[in-house]
Coordinates of C-alpha atoms in Angstrom, one line a residue:
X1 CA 2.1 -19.2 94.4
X2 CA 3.2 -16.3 92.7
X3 CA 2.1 -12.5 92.3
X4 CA 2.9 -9.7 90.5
X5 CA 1.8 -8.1 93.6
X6 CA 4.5 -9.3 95.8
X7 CA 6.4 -7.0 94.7
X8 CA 4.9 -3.4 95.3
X9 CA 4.6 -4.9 98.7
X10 CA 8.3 -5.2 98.8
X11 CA 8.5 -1.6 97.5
X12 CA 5.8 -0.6 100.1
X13 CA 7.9 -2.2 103.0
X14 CA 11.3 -0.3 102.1
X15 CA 9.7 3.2 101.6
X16 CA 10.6 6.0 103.1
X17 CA 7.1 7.6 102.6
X18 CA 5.5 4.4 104.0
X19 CA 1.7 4.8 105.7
X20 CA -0.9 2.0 107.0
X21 CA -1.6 -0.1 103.6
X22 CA -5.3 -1.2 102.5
X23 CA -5.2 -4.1 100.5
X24 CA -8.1 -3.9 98.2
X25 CA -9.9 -6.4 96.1
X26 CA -13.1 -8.8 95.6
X27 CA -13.6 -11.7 97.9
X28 CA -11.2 -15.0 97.3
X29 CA -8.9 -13.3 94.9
X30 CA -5.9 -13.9 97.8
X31 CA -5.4 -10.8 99.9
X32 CA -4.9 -13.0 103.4
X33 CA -2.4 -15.3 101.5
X34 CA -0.1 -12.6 100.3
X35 CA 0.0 -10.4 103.2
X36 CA 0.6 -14.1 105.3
X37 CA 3.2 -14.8 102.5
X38 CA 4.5 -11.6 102.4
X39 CA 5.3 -11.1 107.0
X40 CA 6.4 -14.8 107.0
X41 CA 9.3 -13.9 104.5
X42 CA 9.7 -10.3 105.4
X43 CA 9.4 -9.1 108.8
X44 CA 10.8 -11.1 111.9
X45 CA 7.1 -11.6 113.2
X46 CA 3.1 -10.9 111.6
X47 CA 0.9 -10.3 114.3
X48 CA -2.4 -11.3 112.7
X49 CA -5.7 -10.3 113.7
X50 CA -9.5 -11.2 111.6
X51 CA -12.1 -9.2 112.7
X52 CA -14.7 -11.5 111.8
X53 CA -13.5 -14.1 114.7
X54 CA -12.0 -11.9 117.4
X55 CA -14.5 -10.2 119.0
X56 CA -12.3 -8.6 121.4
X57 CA -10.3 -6.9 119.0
X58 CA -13.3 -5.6 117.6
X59 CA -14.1 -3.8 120.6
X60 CA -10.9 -2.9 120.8
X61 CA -11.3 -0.9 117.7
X62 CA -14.5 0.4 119.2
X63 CA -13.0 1.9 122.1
X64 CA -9.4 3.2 122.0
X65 CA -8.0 5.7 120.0
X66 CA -4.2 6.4 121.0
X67 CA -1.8 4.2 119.2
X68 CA 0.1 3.1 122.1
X69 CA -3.3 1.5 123.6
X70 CA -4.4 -0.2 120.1
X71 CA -0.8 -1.6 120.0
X72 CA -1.0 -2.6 123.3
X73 CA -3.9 -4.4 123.1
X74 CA -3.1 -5.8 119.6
X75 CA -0.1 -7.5 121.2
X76 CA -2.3 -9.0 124.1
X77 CA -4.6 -10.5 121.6
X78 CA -1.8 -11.8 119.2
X79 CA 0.7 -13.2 121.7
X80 CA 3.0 -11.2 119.5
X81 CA 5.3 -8.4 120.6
X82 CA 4.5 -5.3 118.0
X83 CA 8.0 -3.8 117.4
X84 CA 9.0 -0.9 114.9
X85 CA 10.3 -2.1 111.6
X86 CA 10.3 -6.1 112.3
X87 CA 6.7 -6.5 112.6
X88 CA 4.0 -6.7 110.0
X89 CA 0.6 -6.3 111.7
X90 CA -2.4 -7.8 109.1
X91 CA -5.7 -6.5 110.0
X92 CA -7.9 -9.1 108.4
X93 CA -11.7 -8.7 107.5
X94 CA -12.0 -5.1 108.2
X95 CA -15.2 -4.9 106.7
X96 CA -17.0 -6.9 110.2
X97 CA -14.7 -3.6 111.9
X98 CA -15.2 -0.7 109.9
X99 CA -13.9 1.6 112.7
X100 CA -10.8 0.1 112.2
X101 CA -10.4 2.0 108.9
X102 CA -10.6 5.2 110.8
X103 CA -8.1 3.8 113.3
X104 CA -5.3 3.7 110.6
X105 CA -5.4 7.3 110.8
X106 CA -4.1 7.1 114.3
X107 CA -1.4 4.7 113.5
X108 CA -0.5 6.8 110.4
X109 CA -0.1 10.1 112.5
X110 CA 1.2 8.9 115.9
X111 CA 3.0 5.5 115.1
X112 CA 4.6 5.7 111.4
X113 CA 7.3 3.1 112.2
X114 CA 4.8 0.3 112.8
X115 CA 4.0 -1.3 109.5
X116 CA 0.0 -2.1 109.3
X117 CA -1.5 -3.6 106.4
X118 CA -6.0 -4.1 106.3
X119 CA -7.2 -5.9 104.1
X120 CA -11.6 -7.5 103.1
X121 CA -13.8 -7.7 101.0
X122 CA -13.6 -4.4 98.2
X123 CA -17.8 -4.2 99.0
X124 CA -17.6 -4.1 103.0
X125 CA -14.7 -1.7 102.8
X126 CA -16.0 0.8 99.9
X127 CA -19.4 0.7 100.6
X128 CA -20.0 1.0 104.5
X129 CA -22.3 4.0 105.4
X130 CA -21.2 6.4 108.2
X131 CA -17.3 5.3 108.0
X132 CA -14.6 7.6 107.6
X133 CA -12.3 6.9 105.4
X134 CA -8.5 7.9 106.4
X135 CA -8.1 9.9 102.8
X136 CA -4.5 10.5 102.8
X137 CA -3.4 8.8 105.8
X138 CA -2.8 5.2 103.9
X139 CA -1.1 3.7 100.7
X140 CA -3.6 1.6 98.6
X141 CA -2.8 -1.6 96.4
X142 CA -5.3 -3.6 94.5
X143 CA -5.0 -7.1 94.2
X144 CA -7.4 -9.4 91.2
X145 CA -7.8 -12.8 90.2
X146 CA -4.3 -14.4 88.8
X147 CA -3.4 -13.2 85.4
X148 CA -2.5 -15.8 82.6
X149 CA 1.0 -15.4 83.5
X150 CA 0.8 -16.1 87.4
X151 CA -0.9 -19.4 86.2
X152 CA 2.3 -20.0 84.3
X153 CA 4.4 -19.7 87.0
X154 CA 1.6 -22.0 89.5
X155 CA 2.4 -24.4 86.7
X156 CA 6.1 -24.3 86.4
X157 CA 5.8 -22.8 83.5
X158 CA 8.0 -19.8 84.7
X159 CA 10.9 -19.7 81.7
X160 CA 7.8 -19.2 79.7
X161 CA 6.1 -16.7 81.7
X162 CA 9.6 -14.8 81.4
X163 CA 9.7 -14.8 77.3
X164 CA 6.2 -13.0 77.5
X165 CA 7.8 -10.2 80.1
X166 CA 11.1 -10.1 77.3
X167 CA 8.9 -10.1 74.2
X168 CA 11.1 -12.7 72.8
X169 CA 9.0 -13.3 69.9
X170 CA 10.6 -15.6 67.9
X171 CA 10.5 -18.1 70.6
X172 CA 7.0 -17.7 71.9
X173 CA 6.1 -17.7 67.8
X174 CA 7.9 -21.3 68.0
X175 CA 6.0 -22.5 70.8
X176 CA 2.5 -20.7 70.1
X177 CA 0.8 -24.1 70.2
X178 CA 2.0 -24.8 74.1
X179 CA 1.1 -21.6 74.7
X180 CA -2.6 -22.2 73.3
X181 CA -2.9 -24.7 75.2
X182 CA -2.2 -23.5 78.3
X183 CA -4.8 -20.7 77.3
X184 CA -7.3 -23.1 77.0
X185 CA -6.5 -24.3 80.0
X186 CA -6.5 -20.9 81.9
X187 CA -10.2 -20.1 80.3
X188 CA -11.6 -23.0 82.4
X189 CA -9.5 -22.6 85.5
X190 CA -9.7 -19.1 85.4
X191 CA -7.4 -16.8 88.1
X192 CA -9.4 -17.3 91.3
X193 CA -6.4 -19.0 93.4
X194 CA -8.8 -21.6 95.5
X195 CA -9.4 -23.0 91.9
X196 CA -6.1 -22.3 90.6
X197 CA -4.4 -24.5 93.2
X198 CA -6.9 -27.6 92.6
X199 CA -5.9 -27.6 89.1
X200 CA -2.4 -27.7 90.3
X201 CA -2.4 -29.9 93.1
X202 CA -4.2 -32.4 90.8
X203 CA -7.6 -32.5 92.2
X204 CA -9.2 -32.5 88.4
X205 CA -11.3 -30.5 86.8
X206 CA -14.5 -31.3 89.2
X207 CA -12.7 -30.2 92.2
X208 CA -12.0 -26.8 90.1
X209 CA -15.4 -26.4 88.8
X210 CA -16.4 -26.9 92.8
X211 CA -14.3 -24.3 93.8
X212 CA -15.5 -21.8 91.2
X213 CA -19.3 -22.5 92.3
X214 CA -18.2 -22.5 95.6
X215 CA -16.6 -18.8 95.5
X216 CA -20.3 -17.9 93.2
X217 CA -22.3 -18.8 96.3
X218 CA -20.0 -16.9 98.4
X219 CA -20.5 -13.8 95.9
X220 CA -24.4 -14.4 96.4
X221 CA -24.9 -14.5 100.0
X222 CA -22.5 -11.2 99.9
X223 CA -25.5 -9.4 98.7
X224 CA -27.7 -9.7 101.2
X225 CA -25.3 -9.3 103.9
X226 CA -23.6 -6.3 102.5
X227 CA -25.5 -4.4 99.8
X228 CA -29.1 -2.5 100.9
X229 CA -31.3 -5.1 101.0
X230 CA -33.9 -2.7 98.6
X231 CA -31.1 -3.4 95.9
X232 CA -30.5 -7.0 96.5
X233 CA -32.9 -8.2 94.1
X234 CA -31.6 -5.8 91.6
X235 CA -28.4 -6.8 92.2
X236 CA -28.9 -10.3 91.8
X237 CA -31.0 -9.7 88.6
X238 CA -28.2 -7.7 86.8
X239 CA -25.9 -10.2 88.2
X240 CA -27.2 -13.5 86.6
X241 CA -28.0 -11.7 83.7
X242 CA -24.3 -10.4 82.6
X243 CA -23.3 -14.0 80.9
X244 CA -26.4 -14.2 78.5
X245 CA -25.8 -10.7 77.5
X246 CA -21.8 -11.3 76.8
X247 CA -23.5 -13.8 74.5
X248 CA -25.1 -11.6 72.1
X249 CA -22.8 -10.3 69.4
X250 CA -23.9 -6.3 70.7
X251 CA -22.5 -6.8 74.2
X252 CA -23.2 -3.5 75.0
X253 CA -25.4 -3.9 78.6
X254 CA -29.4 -3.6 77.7
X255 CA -31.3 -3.1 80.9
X256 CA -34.7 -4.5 78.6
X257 CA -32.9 -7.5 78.7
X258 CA -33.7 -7.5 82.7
X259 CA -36.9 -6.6 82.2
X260 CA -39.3 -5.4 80.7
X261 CA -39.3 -1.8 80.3
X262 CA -36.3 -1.8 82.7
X263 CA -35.0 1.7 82.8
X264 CA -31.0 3.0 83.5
X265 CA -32.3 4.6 86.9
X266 CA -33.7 1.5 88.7
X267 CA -30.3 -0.1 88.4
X268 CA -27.8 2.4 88.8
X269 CA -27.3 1.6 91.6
X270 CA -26.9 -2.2 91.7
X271 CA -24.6 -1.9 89.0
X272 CA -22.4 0.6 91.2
X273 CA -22.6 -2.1 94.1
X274 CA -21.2 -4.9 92.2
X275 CA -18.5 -2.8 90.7
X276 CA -17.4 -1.4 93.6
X277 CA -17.4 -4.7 95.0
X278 CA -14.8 -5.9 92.5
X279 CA -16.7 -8.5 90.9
X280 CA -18.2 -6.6 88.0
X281 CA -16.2 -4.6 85.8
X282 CA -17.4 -1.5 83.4
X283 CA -16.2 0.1 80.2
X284 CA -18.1 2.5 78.9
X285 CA -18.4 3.4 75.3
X286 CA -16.6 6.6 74.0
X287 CA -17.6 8.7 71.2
X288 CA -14.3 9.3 69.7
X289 CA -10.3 7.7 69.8
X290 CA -9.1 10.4 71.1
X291 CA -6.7 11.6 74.0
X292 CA -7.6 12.0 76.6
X293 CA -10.1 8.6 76.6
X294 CA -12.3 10.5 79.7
X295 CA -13.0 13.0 78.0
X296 CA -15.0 11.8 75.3
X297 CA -17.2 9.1 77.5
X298 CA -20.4 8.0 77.2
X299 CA -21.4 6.9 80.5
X300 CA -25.3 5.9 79.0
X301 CA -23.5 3.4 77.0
X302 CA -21.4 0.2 78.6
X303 CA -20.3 -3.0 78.7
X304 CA -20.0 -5.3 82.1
X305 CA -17.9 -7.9 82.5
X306 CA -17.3 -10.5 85.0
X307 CA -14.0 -10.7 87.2
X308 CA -13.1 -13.7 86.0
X309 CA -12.9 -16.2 82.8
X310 CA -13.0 -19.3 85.4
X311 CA -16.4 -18.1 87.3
X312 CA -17.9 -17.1 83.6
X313 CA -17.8 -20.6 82.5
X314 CA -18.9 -21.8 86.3
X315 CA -21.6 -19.3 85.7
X316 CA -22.6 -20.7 82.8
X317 CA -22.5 -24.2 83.1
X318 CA -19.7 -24.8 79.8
X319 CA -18.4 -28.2 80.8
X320 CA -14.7 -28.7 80.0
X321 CA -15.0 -30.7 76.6
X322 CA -16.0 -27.4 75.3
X323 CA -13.0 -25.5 76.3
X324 CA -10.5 -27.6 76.7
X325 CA -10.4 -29.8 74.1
X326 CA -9.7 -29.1 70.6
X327 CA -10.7 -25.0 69.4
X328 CA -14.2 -25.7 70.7
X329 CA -14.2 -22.8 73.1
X330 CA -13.1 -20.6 70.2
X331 CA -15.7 -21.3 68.1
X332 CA -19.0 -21.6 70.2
X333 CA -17.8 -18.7 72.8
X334 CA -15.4 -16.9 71.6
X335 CA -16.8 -13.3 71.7
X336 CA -17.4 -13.8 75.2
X337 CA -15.1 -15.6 76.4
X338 CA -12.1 -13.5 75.0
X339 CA -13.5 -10.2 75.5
X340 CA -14.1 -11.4 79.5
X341 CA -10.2 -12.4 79.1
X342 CA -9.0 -9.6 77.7
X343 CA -10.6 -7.3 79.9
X344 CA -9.2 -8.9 83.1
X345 CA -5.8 -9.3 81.9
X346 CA -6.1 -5.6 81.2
X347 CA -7.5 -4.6 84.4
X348 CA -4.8 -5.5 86.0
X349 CA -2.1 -3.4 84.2
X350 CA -4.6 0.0 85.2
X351 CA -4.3 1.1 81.5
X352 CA -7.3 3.3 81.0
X353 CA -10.1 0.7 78.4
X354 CA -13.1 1.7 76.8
X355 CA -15.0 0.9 73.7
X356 CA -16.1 2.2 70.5
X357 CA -18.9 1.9 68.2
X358 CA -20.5 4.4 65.4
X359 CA -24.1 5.4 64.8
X360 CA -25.5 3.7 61.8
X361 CA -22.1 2.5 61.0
X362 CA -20.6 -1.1 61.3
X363 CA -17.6 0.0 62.9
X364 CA -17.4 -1.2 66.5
X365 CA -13.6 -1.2 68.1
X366 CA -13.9 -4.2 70.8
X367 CA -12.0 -2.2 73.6
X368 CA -10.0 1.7 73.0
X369 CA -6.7 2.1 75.2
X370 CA -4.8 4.7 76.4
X371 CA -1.0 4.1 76.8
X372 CA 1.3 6.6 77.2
X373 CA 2.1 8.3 74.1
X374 CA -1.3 7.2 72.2
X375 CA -4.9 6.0 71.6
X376 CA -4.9 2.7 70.1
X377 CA -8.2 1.1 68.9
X378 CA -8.5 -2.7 69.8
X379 CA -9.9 -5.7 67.9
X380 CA -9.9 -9.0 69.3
X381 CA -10.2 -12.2 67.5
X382 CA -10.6 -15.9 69.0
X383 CA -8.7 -17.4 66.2
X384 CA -6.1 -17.2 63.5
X385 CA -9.0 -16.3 61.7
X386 CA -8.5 -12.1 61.6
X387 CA -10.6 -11.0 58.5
X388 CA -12.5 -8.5 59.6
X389 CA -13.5 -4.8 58.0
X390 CA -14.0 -3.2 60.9
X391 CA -10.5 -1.7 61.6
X392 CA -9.6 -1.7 58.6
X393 CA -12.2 0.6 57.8
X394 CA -11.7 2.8 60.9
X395 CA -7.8 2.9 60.4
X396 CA -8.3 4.1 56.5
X397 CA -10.3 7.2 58.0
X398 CA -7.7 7.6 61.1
X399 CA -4.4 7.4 59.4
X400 CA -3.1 9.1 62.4
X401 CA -3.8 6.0 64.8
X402 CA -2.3 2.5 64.4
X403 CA -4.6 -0.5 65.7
X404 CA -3.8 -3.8 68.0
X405 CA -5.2 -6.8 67.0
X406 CA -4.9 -9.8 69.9
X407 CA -5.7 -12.8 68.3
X408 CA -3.9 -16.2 68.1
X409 CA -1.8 -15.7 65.4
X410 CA 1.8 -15.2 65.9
X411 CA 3.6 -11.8 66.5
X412 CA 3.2 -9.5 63.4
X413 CA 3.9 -6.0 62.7
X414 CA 2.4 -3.6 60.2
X415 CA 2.9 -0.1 59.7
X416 CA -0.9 0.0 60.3
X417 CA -1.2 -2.7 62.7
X418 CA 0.1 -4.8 65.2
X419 CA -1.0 -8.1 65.6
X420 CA -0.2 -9.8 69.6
X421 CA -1.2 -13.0 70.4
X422 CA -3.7 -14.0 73.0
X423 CA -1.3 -15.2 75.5
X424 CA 1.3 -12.4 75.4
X425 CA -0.7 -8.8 74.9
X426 CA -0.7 -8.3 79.0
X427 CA 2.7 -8.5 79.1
X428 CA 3.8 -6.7 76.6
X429 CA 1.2 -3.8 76.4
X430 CA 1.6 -3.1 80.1
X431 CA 5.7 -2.7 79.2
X432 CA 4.8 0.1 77.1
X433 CA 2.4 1.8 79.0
X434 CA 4.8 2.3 81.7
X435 CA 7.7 2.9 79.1

């Protein structure tokens, strides 16, 4: 399948600045695949090692420290002959080796022509105690679920994919309604790949809700064997509460809503884990659209949202009549729905996102984003159904700023506004963000 990703690997491989890569990102978003995918069509041989079955190279890790011993014994274990420039070596589930990470220090400093990629679970990288991390010594990419475009392309859908990227929008206009239904289709799969490929391979929509639950266990018994297990509970609690509080029209996170008289500091730090972990993400409110976005956070005020639009509906149980057939999904969950897609299409372009809401006001700007030449205040609408006096309100006191609206009405633009579908805002926003 297809990733965006695949390509700053390529970039990675030909640099002449190149160090030992980590490869972050949550569990079963694909890191093993690509790096697989990307030494069987790159080097001349991948000399693959997962710490969590070879025990031996474990203690390898453990007890050498010169580069021409580690490769050495890497070769031994692999069968493979590690050889400057032709070789990819993929260190696999280096959160069951955490000295490992230190030892890409060594291969950094003494054996730059050997290309070493690591890669696990964000959570048993980020968030082991007593490990040093080689700050400086590596290059870092981050990999997330498949964006609405990679599930183009998984479909065959890639000429379509490509008018999104060209912002040809007098086609895509012509062809909204394929495209809406291919949305529909992505808010059940979702971007996780084990559930992607079901849906593509024809398995049905069972198998794809199986995977998603599937990868939700996998996510639960993570937090007992990763995060303290004085947090676990908290962890789980803030966990299984995140869908029912996307629900409510305020989706602003309320930690009464966990418990009662739940305060900010017993869950701090749970909310840290999961977001470090990759499977929670966090905006946090800011008090004014201004440049630059950081400095005018509010860190007592947030929003979390899950990873992924697929493991939302898994989560909570929406069965497929309600998303995929007619505008269903639109009507009965479409703030939460289309905020959790919004956000993880965004995510993935590193544009800096918060949101904004006023004190005894009605104003309340879904998501704030920071491209390169300006703020631009966000509204997001479900439908083709835009009415709404929010921004307009907002824009009429801040002449200076001009809003987005993502929404599924066709490409539109007003001197005040610009109005981007559902299905094409990722592309197109993270084109001019990098402009």
């Amino acid at each position: 399948m297809y990733r965006i990703l695949y390509e700053s690997l390529e970039k990675w491989h030909f640099s002449d600045v190149r160090k030992p890569l980590v490869l972050f990102g949550a569990r079963q978003v694909g890191k093993t695949w690509l790096l697989k995918e990307f030494g069987r069509k790159v080097y001349a041989k991948t000399a693959f090692i997962s710490f969590d079955r070879d025990k031996a190279a474990r203690q390898l890790m453990q007890t050498e420290n010169s580069a021409e011993k580690l490769l050495r014994g890497l070769s031994a274990i692999t069968g493979i002959d590690i050889t400057p420039h032709d070789t990819l070596v993929i260190l696999d589930e280096i959160q069951d080796c955490p000295v490992a990470l230190t030892r890409l220090k060594v291969f950094a400093e003494d054996a730059p022509d050997i290309h070493v990629a690591a890669c696990g679970s964000l959570h048993g990288i980020a968030l082991h105690e007593g490990v040093s991390y080689p700050v400086g010594k590596v290059d870092e990419l981050y990999l997330y679920p498949m964006t609405f475009g990679e599930f183009l392309r998984a479909n065959g859908k890639d000429q379509m994919e490509e008018l999104l990227k060209q912002n040809e929008w007098s086609i895509i206009n012509a062809i909204s309604d394929e495209y809406i239904d291919l949305l529909r289709q992505y808010y059940y799969v979702g971007g996780m790949p084990a559930a992607v490929k079901a849906y593509v391979d024809g398995r049905g929509l069972n198998a794809v809700r199986s995977e998603q639950k599937l990868i939700l266990r996998d996510y639960d018994r993570d937090f007992s064997k990763h995060a303290p297990a004085r947090v676990v509970p908290r962890i789980r609690m803030v966990w299984q509460s995140i869908v029912s509080q996307l629900a409510k029209e305020n989706k602003k996170f309320i930690f009464g809503a966990l418990r009662k008289g739940a305060r900010a500091s017993d869950f701090e730090e749970a909310i840290q884990w999961l977001t470090d972990a990759g499977i929670v993400y966090r905006i946090n409110r800011v008090t004014s659209v201004q440049m630059p976005l950081k400095f005018y956070e509010d860190r007592d005020a947030f929003k979390l949202f899950i990873i992924d639009v697929g493991l939302m509906g898994a989560m909570a149980d929406v069965p497929a009549s309600q998303i995929m057939v007619g505008d269903n999904i639109f009507k009965e969950f479409k703030g939460a729905f289309t905020e959790v897609y919004v956000y993880s299409q965004l995510a993935t372009t590193q544009i800096p996102v918060s949101y904004h809401t006023v004190e005894q006001s009605r104003i309340e700007l879904d998501f704030v984003i920071q491209l390169s030449d300006n703020v631009y205040p966000v509204e997001v609408k479900a439908e083709e159904n835009v009415k709404s006096k929010s921004m307009k309100v907002f824009i009429e006191t801040n002449p200076n700023l001009k809003g987005l609206r993502l929404s599924m009405k066709g490409y539109e633009n007003q001197p005040w506004l610009e109005n981007i579908p559902l299905y094409a805002f990722r592309e197109y926003l993270e084109q001019k963000y990098h402009d």
